[in-house]
Tab-separated table of C-alpha atoms in Angstrom:
chain	number	residue	atom	x	y	z
A	714	MET	CA	27.865	-31.416	3.039
A	715	SER	CA	29.046	-27.971	1.918
A	716	GLU	CA	28.465	-26.779	-1.599
A	717	PRO	CA	31.469	-26.561	-3.936
A	718	THR	CA	33.018	-23.175	-4.581
A	719	GLY	CA	31.436	-22.841	-8.011
A	720	SER	CA	27.953	-23.715	-6.771
A	721	PRO	CA	25.149	-21.371	-7.834
A	722	TRP	CA	23.964	-21.494	-4.192
A	723	ARG	CA	27.119	-19.810	-2.858
A	724	PHE	CA	25.225	-16.494	-2.597
A	725	LEU	CA	23.241	-17.984	0.310
A	726	ASP	CA	26.415	-18.077	2.433
A	727	PRO	CA	26.388	-14.864	4.517
A	728	THR	CA	30.101	-15.075	5.403
A	729	PRO	CA	31.500	-13.060	2.435
A	730	LEU	CA	28.888	-10.343	2.921
A	731	ARG	CA	29.586	-10.178	6.656
A	732	GLN	CA	33.349	-9.998	6.040
A	733	GLY	CA	32.882	-7.359	3.345
A	734	LEU	CA	30.693	-5.186	5.579
A	735	ALA	CA	33.173	-5.532	8.456
A	736	LEU	CA	35.980	-4.424	6.118
A	737	VAL	CA	33.919	-1.458	4.899
A	738	TRP	CA	33.183	-0.392	8.480
A	739	ARG	CA	36.803	-0.816	9.589
A	740	SER	CA	38.121	1.232	6.671
A	741	ALA	CA	35.821	4.247	7.151
A	742	PRO	CA	33.362	4.062	10.083
A	743	GLY	CA	32.363	7.725	9.831
A	744	TRP	CA	31.707	7.642	6.087
A	745	THR	CA	29.866	4.332	6.470
A	746	ALA	CA	27.560	5.890	9.085
A	747	VAL	CA	26.906	8.871	6.783
A	748	GLN	CA	26.183	6.455	3.923
A	749	GLY	CA	23.688	4.610	6.133
A	750	VAL	CA	21.841	7.830	7.013
A	751	LEU	CA	21.742	8.857	3.345
A	752	LEU	CA	20.376	5.438	2.358
A	753	VAL	CA	17.571	5.740	4.918
A	754	LEU	CA	16.660	9.209	3.651
A	755	GLN	CA	16.847	8.109	0.000
A	756	GLY	CA	14.625	5.153	0.812
A	757	LEU	CA	11.982	7.207	2.613
A	758	LEU	CA	11.788	10.260	0.342
A	759	PRO	CA	10.040	8.396	-2.520
A	760	LEU	CA	7.364	7.393	-0.004
A	761	ALA	CA	6.872	11.042	0.921
A	762	GLY	CA	6.675	11.913	-2.772
A	763	LEU	CA	4.020	9.250	-3.387
A	764	TYR	CA	1.983	10.425	-0.410
A	765	LEU	CA	2.149	14.041	-1.596
A	766	LEU	CA	1.091	12.918	-5.076
A	767	LYS	CA	-1.923	11.156	-3.557
A	768	LEU	CA	-2.850	14.343	-1.678
A	769	ILE	CA	-2.457	16.438	-4.844
A	770	VAL	CA	-4.711	14.087	-6.836
A	771	ALA	CA	-7.309	14.106	-4.039
A	772	THR	CA	-7.208	17.914	-3.841
A	773	VAL	CA	-7.534	18.346	-7.618
A	774	SER	CA	-10.438	15.872	-7.672
A	775	ALA	CA	-12.162	17.827	-4.888
A	776	VAL	CA	-11.695	21.095	-6.800
A	777	VAL	CA	-12.966	19.592	-10.075
A	778	ASP	CA	-15.992	18.052	-8.340
A	779	GLY	CA	-16.771	21.375	-6.675
A	780	VAL	CA	-16.403	19.897	-3.186
A	781	ALA	CA	-13.589	22.306	-2.342
A	782	ALA	CA	-11.853	25.273	-3.930
A	783	ASP	CA	-8.722	25.538	-1.806
A	784	GLY	CA	-6.074	26.699	-4.289
A	785	GLY	CA	-3.655	27.575	-1.472
A	786	ARG	CA	-3.546	23.965	-0.250
A	787	LEU	CA	-2.920	22.721	-3.789
A	788	THR	CA	-0.070	25.218	-4.265
A	789	LEU	CA	1.492	24.184	-0.962
A	790	LEU	CA	1.312	20.489	-1.886
A	791	VAL	CA	2.899	21.123	-5.296
A	792	VAL	CA	5.713	23.139	-3.688
A	793	LEU	CA	6.309	20.378	-1.140
A	794	ALA	CA	6.376	17.745	-3.896
A	795	GLY	CA	8.924	19.858	-5.792
A	796	ALA	CA	11.035	20.194	-2.631
A	797	VAL	CA	10.945	16.410	-2.111
A	798	ALA	CA	12.017	15.842	-5.738
A	799	ALA	CA	14.882	18.349	-5.364
A	800	ALA	CA	15.965	16.771	-2.058
A	801	THR	CA	15.902	13.320	-3.674
A	802	ALA	CA	18.174	14.516	-6.497
A	803	ALA	CA	20.526	16.264	-4.040
A	804	LEU	CA	20.729	13.188	-1.813
A	805	ARG	CA	21.455	10.993	-4.829
A	806	THR	CA	24.375	13.249	-5.809
A	807	LEU	CA	25.645	13.423	-2.225
A	808	GLY	CA	25.299	9.638	-1.887
A	809	THR	CA	27.395	9.095	-5.017
A	810	TRP	CA	30.118	11.357	-3.664
A	811	VAL	CA	30.105	9.662	-0.246
A	812	SER	CA	30.272	6.229	-1.921
A	813	GLU	CA	33.320	7.311	-3.946
A	814	VAL	CA	35.135	8.635	-0.866
A	815	GLN	CA	34.199	5.515	1.064
A	816	ALA	CA	35.428	3.299	-1.783
A	817	LEU	CA	38.786	5.134	-1.825
A	818	ARG	CA	39.200	4.592	1.915
A	819	LEU	CA	38.306	0.933	1.416
A	820	VAL	CA	40.898	0.552	-1.357
A	821	ASP	CA	43.536	2.045	0.962
A	822	GLU	CA	42.547	-0.432	3.693
A	823	VAL	CA	42.709	-3.415	1.321
A	824	LEU	CA	46.087	-2.352	-0.069
A	825	ASP	CA	47.411	-1.911	3.493
A	826	VAL	CA	46.253	-5.441	4.368
A	827	LEU	CA	47.898	-6.817	1.209
A	828	HIS	CA	51.121	-4.983	1.960
A	829	THR	CA	51.169	-6.237	5.559
A	830	GLN	CA	50.495	-9.815	4.461
A	831	SER	CA	53.108	-9.686	1.698
A	832	MET	CA	55.725	-8.492	4.197
A	833	ALA	CA	54.840	-11.155	6.758
A	834	ILE	CA	54.799	-14.140	4.401
A	835	ASP	CA	57.769	-16.449	3.968
A	836	LEU	CA	59.992	-15.586	0.985
A	837	ALA	CA	59.709	-19.156	-0.318
A	838	HIS	CA	56.128	-18.406	-1.383
A	839	TYR	CA	57.392	-15.847	-3.898
A	840	GLU	CA	59.138	-18.645	-5.752
A	841	SER	CA	55.841	-20.489	-6.287
A	842	PRO	CA	54.286	-19.495	-9.647
A	843	THR	CA	50.784	-20.408	-8.410
A	844	TRP	CA	51.054	-18.264	-5.296
A	845	HIS	CA	52.650	-15.417	-7.243
A	846	ASP	CA	49.814	-15.576	-9.805
A	847	THR	CA	47.177	-15.458	-7.089
A	848	PHE	CA	48.881	-12.570	-5.329
A	849	GLN	CA	49.213	-10.601	-8.571
A	850	ARG	CA	45.525	-11.092	-9.415
A	851	THR	CA	44.628	-9.953	-5.918
A	852	GLN	CA	46.700	-6.791	-6.345
A	853	GLU	CA	45.051	-6.064	-9.703
A	854	ARG	CA	41.503	-6.530	-8.412
A	855	ALA	CA	41.963	-4.764	-5.063
A	856	PRO	CA	41.360	-1.223	-6.408
A	857	THR	CA	38.061	-2.125	-8.146
A	858	ARG	CA	36.486	-4.951	-6.153
A	859	PRO	CA	35.965	-2.985	-2.884
A	860	ALA	CA	34.239	-0.144	-4.741
A	861	ARG	CA	31.914	-2.682	-6.324
A	862	ILE	CA	31.136	-4.174	-2.899
A	863	VAL	CA	30.256	-0.732	-1.498
A	864	HIS	CA	28.091	0.129	-4.496
A	865	GLU	CA	26.204	-3.178	-4.597
A	866	VAL	CA	25.550	-3.292	-0.852
A	867	ALA	CA	24.336	0.323	-0.931
A	868	GLN	CA	22.022	-0.382	-3.872
A	869	ILE	CA	20.603	-3.528	-2.242
A	870	GLY	CA	20.031	-1.628	1.007
A	871	LEU	CA	18.402	1.299	-0.775
A	872	GLY	CA	16.205	-0.961	-2.889
A	873	GLY	CA	15.141	-3.008	0.120
A	874	LEU	CA	14.304	0.064	2.191
A	875	SER	CA	12.353	1.684	-0.660
A	876	LEU	CA	10.479	-1.559	-1.226
A	877	LEU	CA	9.516	-1.805	2.460
A	878	ALA	CA	8.377	1.833	2.531
A	879	ILE	CA	6.233	1.431	-0.585
A	880	LEU	CA	4.828	-1.873	0.722
A	881	GLY	CA	3.792	-0.060	3.900
A	882	LEU	CA	2.035	2.615	1.869
A	883	LEU	CA	0.296	0.034	-0.323
A	884	LEU	CA	-0.827	-1.974	2.711
A	885	ALA	CA	-2.566	1.138	3.971
A	886	PHE	CA	-4.574	1.476	0.740
A	887	GLU	CA	-4.537	-1.591	-1.544
A	888	TRP	CA	-3.168	-4.654	0.267
A	889	TRP	CA	-3.620	-6.974	-2.746
A	890	LEU	CA	-1.062	-4.922	-4.692
A	891	VAL	CA	1.612	-5.930	-2.164
A	892	ALA	CA	1.550	-9.572	-3.282
A	893	ARG	CA	1.923	-8.564	-6.939
A	894	LEU	CA	4.747	-6.157	-6.133
A	895	LEU	CA	6.617	-8.820	-4.148
A	896	VAL	CA	6.292	-11.356	-6.951
A	897	ALA	CA	7.609	-8.788	-9.449
A	898	ALA	CA	10.500	-7.620	-7.224
A	899	LEU	CA	11.902	-10.920	-5.931
A	900	PRO	CA	13.511	-12.175	-9.201
A	901	GLY	CA	15.354	-8.885	-9.711
A	902	LEU	CA	16.530	-8.859	-6.095
A	903	ALA	CA	17.768	-12.460	-6.373
A	904	ILE	CA	19.658	-11.723	-9.614
A	905	ARG	CA	21.293	-8.602	-8.144
A	906	THR	CA	22.304	-10.542	-5.026
A	907	ILE	CA	23.803	-13.413	-7.048
A	908	HIS	CA	25.797	-11.123	-9.360
A	909	SER	CA	27.123	-8.957	-6.523
A	910	TRP	CA	29.313	-11.882	-5.342
């Protein structure tokens, strides 16, 4: 038996997400591809930053303990860490801009679909107050709802990719931290998924 529309389990149904992603791709395939590349880079750069931080700490410890005195290596690592931080900030700004352009294209696509449907529908429907109410609410929400879909899907994708990258790094060093991180991250991921519908 299917769950009622107002069920709290409706977020488990993948159909709305699949339809939303198909609409996003149809409205702006090029911008969607760029957004995907940016999300991958934004998800992997924090991993590079963490790895560089580990190398910096190890190098400083070696210098303090007198094991090594390679100041050039330490300088290079600090410069690379700064470059990663700058690239992360630049990608975040670029990602925001791409999301806004993508959302505008998506709004245009949704409004085109609404216009096409409103022209094709029988005129008798316009005399129905219930149908007219529904159509008016759809027109009001069309400019904002698609942008929210793009933003939420991008944030979920970015968060998931970052989580996987950090889990991979932790597995290489402290595997027991992975279980704690998963337990801490799952409630937030579930809440974000539920409220994105």
